[in-house]
mmCIF file of C-alpha atoms in Angstrom:
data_model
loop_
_atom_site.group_PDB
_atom_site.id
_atom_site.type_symbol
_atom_site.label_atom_id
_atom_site.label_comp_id
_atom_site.label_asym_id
_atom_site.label_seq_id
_atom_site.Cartn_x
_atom_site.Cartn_y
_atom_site.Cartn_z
ATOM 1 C CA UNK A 2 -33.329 160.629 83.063
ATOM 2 C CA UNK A 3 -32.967 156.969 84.067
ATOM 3 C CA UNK A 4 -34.923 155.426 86.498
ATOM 4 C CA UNK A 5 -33.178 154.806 90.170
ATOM 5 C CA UNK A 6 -32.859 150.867 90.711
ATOM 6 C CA UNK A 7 -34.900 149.740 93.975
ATOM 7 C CA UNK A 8 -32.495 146.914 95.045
ATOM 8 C CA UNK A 9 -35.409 145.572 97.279
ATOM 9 C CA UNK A 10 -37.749 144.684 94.501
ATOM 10 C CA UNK A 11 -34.749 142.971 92.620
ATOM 11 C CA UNK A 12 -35.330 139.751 92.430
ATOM 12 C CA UNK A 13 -32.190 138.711 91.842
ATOM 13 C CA UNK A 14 -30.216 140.845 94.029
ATOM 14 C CA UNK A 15 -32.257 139.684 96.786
ATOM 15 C CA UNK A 16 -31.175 136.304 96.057
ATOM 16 C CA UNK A 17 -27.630 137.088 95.591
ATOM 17 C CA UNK A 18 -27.418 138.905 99.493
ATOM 18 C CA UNK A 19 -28.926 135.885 100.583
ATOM 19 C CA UNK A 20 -26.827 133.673 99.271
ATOM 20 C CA UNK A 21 -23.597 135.546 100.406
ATOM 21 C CA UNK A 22 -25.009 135.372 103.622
ATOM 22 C CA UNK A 23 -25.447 131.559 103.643
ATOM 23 C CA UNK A 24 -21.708 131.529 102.879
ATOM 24 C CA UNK A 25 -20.671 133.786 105.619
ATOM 25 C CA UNK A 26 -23.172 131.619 108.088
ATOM 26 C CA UNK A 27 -21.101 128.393 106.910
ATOM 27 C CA UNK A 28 -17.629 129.878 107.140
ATOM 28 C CA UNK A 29 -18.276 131.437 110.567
ATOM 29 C CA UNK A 30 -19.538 128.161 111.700
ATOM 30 C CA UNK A 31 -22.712 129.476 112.712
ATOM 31 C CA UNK A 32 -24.999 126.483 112.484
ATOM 32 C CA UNK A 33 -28.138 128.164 113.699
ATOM 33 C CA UNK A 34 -27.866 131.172 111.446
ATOM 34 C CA UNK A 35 -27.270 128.597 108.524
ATOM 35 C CA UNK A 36 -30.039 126.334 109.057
ATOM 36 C CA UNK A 37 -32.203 129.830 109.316
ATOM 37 C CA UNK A 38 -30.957 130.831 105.502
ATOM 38 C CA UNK A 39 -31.765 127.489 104.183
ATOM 39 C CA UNK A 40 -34.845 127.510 105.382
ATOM 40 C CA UNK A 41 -35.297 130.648 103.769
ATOM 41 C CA UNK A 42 -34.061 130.059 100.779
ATOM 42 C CA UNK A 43 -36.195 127.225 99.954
ATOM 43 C CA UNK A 44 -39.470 128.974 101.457
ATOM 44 C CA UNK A 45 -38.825 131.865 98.496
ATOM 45 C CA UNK A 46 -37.308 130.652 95.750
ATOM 46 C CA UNK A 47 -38.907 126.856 95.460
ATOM 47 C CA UNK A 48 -40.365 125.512 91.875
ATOM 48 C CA UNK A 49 -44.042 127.398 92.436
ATOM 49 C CA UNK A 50 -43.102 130.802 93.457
ATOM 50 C CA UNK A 51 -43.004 134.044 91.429
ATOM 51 C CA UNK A 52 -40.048 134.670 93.012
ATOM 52 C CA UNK A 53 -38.128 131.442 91.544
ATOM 53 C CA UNK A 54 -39.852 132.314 87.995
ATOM 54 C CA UNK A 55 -38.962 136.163 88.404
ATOM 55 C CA UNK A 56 -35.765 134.714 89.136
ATOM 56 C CA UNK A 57 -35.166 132.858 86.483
ATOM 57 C CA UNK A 58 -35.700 135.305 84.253
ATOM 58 C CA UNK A 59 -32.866 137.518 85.422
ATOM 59 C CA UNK A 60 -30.766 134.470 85.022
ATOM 60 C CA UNK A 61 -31.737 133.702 81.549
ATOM 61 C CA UNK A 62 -30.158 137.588 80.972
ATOM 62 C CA UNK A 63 -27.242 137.466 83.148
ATOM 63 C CA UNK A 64 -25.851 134.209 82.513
ATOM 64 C CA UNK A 65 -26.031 133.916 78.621
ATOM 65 C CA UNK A 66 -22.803 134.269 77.066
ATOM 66 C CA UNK A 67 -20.873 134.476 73.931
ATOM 67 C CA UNK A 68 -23.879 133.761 71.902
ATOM 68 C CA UNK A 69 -24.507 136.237 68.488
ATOM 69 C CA UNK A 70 -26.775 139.449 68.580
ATOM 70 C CA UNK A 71 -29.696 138.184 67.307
ATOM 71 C CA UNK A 72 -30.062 135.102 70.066
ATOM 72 C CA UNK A 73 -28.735 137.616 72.695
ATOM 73 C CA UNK A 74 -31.860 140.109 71.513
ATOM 74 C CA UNK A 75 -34.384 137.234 71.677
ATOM 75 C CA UNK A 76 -33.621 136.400 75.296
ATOM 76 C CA UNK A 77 -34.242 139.833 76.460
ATOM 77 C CA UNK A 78 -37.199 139.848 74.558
ATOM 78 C CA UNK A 79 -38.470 136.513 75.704
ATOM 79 C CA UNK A 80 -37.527 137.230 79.149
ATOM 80 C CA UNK A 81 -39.140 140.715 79.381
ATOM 81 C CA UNK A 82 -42.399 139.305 77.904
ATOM 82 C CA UNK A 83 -42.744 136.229 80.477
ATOM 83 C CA UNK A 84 -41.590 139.175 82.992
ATOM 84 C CA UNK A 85 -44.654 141.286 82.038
ATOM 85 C CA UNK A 86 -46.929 138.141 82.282
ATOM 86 C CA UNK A 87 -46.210 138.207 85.827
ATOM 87 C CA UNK A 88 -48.467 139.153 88.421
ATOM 88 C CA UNK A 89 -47.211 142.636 89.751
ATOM 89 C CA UNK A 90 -48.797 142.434 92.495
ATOM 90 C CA UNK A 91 -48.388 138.863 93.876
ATOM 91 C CA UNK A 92 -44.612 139.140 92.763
ATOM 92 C CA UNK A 93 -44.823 142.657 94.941
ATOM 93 C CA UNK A 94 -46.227 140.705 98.220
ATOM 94 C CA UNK A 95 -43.612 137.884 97.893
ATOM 95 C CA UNK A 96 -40.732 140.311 97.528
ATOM 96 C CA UNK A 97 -42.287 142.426 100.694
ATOM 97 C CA UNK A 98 -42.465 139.383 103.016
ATOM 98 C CA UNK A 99 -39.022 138.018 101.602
ATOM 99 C CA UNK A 100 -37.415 141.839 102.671
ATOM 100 C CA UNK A 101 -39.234 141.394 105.968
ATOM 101 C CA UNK A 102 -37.810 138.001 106.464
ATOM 102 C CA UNK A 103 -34.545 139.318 105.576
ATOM 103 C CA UNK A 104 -34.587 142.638 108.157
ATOM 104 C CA UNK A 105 -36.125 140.497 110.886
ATOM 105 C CA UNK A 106 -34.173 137.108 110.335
ATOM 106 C CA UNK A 107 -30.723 137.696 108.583
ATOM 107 C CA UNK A 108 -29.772 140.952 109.250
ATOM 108 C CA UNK A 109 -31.106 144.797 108.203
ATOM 109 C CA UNK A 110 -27.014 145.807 107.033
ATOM 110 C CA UNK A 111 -27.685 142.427 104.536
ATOM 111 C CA UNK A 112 -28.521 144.954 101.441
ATOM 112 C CA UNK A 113 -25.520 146.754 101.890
ATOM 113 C CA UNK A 114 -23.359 143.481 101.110
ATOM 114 C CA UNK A 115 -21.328 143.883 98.462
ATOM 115 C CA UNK A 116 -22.536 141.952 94.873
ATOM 116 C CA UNK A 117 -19.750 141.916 92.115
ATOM 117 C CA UNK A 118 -22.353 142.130 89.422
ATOM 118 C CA UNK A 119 -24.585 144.354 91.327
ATOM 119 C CA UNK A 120 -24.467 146.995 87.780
ATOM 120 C CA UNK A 121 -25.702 144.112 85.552
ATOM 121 C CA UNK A 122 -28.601 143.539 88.215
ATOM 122 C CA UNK A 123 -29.819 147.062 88.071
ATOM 123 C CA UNK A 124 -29.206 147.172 84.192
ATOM 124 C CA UNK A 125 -31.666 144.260 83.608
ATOM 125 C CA UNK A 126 -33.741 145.665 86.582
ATOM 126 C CA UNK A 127 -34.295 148.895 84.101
ATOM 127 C CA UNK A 128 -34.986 146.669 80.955
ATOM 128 C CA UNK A 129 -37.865 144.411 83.195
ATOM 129 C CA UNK A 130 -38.991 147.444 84.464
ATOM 130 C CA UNK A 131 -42.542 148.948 83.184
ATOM 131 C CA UNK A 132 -42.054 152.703 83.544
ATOM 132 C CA UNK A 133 -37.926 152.675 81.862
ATOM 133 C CA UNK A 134 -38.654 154.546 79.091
ATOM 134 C CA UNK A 135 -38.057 153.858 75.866
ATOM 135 C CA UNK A 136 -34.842 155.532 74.445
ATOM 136 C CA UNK A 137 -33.432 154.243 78.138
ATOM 137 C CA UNK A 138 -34.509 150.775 77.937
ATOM 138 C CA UNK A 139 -32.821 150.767 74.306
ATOM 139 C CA UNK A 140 -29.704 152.086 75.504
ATOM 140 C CA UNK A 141 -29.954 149.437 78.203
ATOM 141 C CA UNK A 142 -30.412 146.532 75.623
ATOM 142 C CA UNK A 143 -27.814 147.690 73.580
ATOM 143 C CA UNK A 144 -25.390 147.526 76.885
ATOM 144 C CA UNK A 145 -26.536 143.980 78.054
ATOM 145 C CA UNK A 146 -26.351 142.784 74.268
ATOM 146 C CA UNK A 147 -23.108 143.691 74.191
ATOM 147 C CA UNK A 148 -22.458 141.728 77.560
ATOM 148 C CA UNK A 149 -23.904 139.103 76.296
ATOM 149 C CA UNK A 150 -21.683 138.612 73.342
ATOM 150 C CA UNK A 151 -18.972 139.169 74.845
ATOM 151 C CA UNK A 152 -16.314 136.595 74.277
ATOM 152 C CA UNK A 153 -13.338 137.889 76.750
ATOM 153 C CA UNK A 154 -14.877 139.869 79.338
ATOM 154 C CA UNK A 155 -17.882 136.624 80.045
ATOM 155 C CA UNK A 156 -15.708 134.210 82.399
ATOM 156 C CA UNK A 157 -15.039 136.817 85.108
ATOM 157 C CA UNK A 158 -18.139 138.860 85.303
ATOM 158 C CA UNK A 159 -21.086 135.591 85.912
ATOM 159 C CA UNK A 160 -21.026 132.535 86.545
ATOM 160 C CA UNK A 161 -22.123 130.690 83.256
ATOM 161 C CA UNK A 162 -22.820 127.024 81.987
ATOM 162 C CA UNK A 163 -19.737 125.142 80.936
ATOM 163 C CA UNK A 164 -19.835 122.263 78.268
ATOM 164 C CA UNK A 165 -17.676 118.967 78.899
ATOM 165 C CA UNK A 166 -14.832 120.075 76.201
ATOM 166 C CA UNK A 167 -14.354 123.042 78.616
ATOM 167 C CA UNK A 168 -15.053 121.089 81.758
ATOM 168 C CA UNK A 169 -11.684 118.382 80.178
ATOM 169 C CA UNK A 170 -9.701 121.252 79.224
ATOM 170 C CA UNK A 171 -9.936 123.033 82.908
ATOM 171 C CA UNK A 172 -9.061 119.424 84.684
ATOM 172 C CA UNK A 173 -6.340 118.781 81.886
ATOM 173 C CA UNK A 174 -4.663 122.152 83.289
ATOM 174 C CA UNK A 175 -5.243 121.732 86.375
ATOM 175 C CA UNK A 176 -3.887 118.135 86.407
ATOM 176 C CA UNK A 177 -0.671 119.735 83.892
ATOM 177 C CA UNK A 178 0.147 122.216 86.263
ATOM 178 C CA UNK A 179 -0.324 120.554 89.799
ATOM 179 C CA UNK A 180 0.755 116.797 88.445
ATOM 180 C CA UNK A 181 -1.534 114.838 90.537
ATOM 181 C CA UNK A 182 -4.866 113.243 89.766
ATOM 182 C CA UNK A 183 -8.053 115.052 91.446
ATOM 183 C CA UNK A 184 -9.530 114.102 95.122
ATOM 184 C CA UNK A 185 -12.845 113.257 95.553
ATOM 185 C CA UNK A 186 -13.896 116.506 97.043
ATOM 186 C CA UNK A 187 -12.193 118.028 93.639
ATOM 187 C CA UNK A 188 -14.241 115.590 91.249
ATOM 188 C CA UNK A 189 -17.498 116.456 93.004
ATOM 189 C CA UNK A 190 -16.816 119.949 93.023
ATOM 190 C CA UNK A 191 -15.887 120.121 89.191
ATOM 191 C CA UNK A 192 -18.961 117.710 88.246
ATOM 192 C CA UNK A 193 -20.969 120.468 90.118
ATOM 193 C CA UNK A 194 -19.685 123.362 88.394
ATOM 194 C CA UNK A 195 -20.178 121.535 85.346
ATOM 195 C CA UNK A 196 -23.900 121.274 85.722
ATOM 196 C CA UNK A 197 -24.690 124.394 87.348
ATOM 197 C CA UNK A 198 -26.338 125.719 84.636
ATOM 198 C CA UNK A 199 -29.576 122.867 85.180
ATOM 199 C CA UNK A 200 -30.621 124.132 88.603
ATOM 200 C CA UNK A 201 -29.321 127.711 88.211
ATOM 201 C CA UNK A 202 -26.201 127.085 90.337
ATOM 202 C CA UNK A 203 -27.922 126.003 93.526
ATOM 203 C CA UNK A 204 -26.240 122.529 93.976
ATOM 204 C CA UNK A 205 -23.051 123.865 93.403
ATOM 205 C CA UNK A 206 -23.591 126.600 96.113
ATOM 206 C CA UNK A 207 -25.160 124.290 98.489
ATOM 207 C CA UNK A 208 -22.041 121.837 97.953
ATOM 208 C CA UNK A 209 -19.633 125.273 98.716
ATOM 209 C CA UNK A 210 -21.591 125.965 101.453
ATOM 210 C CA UNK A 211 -20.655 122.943 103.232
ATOM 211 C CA UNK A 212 -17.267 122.135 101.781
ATOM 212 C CA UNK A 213 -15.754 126.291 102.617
ATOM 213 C CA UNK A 214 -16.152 125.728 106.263
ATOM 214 C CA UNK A 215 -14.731 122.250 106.462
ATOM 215 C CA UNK A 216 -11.919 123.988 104.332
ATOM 216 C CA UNK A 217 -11.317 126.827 106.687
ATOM 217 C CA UNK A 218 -11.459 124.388 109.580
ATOM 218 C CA UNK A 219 -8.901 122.207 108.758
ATOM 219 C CA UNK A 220 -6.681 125.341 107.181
ATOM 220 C CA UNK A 221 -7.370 126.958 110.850
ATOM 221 C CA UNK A 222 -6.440 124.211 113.178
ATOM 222 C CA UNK A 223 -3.111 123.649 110.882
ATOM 223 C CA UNK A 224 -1.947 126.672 112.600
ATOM 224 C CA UNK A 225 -1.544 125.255 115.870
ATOM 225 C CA UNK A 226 0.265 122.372 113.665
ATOM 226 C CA UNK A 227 4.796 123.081 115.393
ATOM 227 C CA UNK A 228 5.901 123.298 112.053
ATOM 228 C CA UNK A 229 3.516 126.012 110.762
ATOM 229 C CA UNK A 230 3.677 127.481 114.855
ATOM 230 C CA UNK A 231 7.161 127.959 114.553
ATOM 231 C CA UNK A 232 7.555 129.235 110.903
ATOM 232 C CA UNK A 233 6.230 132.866 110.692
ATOM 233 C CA UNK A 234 6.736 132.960 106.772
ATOM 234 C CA UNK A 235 4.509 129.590 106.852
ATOM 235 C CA UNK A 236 1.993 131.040 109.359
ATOM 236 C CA UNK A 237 2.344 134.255 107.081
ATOM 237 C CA UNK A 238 0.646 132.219 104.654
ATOM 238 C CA UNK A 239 -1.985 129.851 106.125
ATOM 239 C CA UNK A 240 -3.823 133.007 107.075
ATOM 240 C CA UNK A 241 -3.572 134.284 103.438
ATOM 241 C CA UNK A 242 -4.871 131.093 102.484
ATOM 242 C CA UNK A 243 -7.968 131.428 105.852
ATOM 243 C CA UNK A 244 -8.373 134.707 103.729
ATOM 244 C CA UNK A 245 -9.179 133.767 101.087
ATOM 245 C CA UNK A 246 -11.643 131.402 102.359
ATOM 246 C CA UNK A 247 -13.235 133.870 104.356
ATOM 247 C CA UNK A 248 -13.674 136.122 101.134
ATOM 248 C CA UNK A 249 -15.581 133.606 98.978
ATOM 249 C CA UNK A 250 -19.045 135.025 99.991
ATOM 250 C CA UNK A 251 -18.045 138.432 98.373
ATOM 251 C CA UNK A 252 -16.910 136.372 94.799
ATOM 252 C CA UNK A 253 -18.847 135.261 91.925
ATOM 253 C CA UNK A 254 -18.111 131.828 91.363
ATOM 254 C CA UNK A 255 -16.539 131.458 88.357
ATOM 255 C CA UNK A 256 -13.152 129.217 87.093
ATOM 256 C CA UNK A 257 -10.844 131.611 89.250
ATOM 257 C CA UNK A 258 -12.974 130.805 92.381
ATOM 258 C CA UNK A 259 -13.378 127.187 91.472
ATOM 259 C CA UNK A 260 -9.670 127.113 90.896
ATOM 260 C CA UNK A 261 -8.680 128.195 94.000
ATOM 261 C CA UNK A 262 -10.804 125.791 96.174
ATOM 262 C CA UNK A 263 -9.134 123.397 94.150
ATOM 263 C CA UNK A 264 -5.805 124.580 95.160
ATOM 264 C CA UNK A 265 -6.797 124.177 98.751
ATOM 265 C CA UNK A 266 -8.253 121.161 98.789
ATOM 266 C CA UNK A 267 -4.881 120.031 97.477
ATOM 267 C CA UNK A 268 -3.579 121.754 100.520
ATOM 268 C CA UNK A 269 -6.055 120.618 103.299
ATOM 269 C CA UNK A 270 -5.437 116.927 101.919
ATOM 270 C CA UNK A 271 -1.484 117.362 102.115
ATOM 271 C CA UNK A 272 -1.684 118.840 105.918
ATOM 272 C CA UNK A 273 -3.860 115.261 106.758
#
């Protein structure tokens, strides 16, 4: 029988709630609630804390990709070692104050918010986990090995490092298709995505934080713009675009999220 996953002493799902949060703060506008995730952010998951080093270890799992069986086997070996070396208990405390935070500071509905890769959190959950038993935790290996050598399935399921041949071949399509050079916003954004694998993704995220709401603003007032006012089939589709916007929190960022804030930077600059 496999073990049930307890979402609240995942690491990494924590994180993930919390960061979807921060996104919904920043699109909402809410400056105070924003400020508050920060805060908590960096409180939990800074350089020094078992919760940034049990952290990392889930992302050292999740976020490998397309590499053979025998590297993809070493990871989760690696990783589950350094996860064993961790004090339980310490770890335990950290995670109990950071779900207390949560309840009392964010909101108590926050671990209900969806996670796209919620399954491959609870999968390497089971693997980390102590008491999994064996023939489980096999069976478990076997199904994140496969994950992890994945070449198709990789670029939609987790965000993953990106090396600059890939980095030039996404701007040479985007620039082919869209036949204009990038915007400032767009370089920055792309130069973040590109190096999101050195800090585990959190300058990128920060940078979306901030850039999504100015995005949505702009999108928003454009309504009241006569043109768009007086158009329903235009109106019809500045609220599909304020849609998609307001979805972003619920997305993993990957190239079909990057793409699309792309696309509406392009848009936000052409409505100036």
């Amino acid at each position: 029988m496999k073990m049930k996953h307890n979402k609240k002493r995942n690491t990494a799902f924590l994180y993930e709630v919390i960061i979807r949060e921060l996104t919904k703060a920043m699109v909402e506008g809410d400056k105070k609630r924003k400020s508050s995730i920060i805060k908590i952010v960096k409180e939990n998951f800074k350089g020094n804390t078992l919760l940034a080093k049990d952290l990392d270890l889930y992302k050292a799992v999740l976020e490998t990709k397309e590499v053979d069986h025998y590297t993809a086997e070493k990871i989760i070996f690696q990783a589950r070692t350094q996860k064993m070396a961790i004090n339980h208990r310490q770890l335990f405390a950290e995670q109990t104050k950071l779900v207390d935070t949560i309840n009392k500071q964010i909101d108590v509905d926050a671990f209900n918010t969806f996670v796209p890769n919620y399954k491959s959190l609870a999968t390497v959950f089971q693997i980390f986990h102590p008491k999994t038993k064996t023939k489980s935790r096999v069976l478990l290996e076997k199904q994140m090995i496969e994950a992890m050598t994945c070449e198709a399935k990789s670029q939609k399921d987790l965000m993953k490092p990106i090396d600059n041949l890939t980095y030039k071949t996404f701007v040479g399509k985007f620039n082919e298709k869209y036949s204009e050079s990038l915007l400032e916003e767009q370089k920055s954004l792309l130069n973040r995505y590109v190096t999101s694998f050195s800090d585990n993704g959190l300058e990128l995220k920060a940078f979306l934080s901030e850039e999504i709401p100015r995005l949505f603003q702009k999108v928003n007032e454009s309504l009241e713009y006569p043109e768009i006012k007086s158009d329903s089939e235009m109106t019809s589709k500045t609220e599909q675009v304020l849609e998609i916007l307001k979805t972003t929190a619920e997305r993993k960022v990957d190239n079909n999220l990057v793409h699309d804030v792309l696309r509406i930077q392009s848009l936000v600059k052409e409505l100036q």
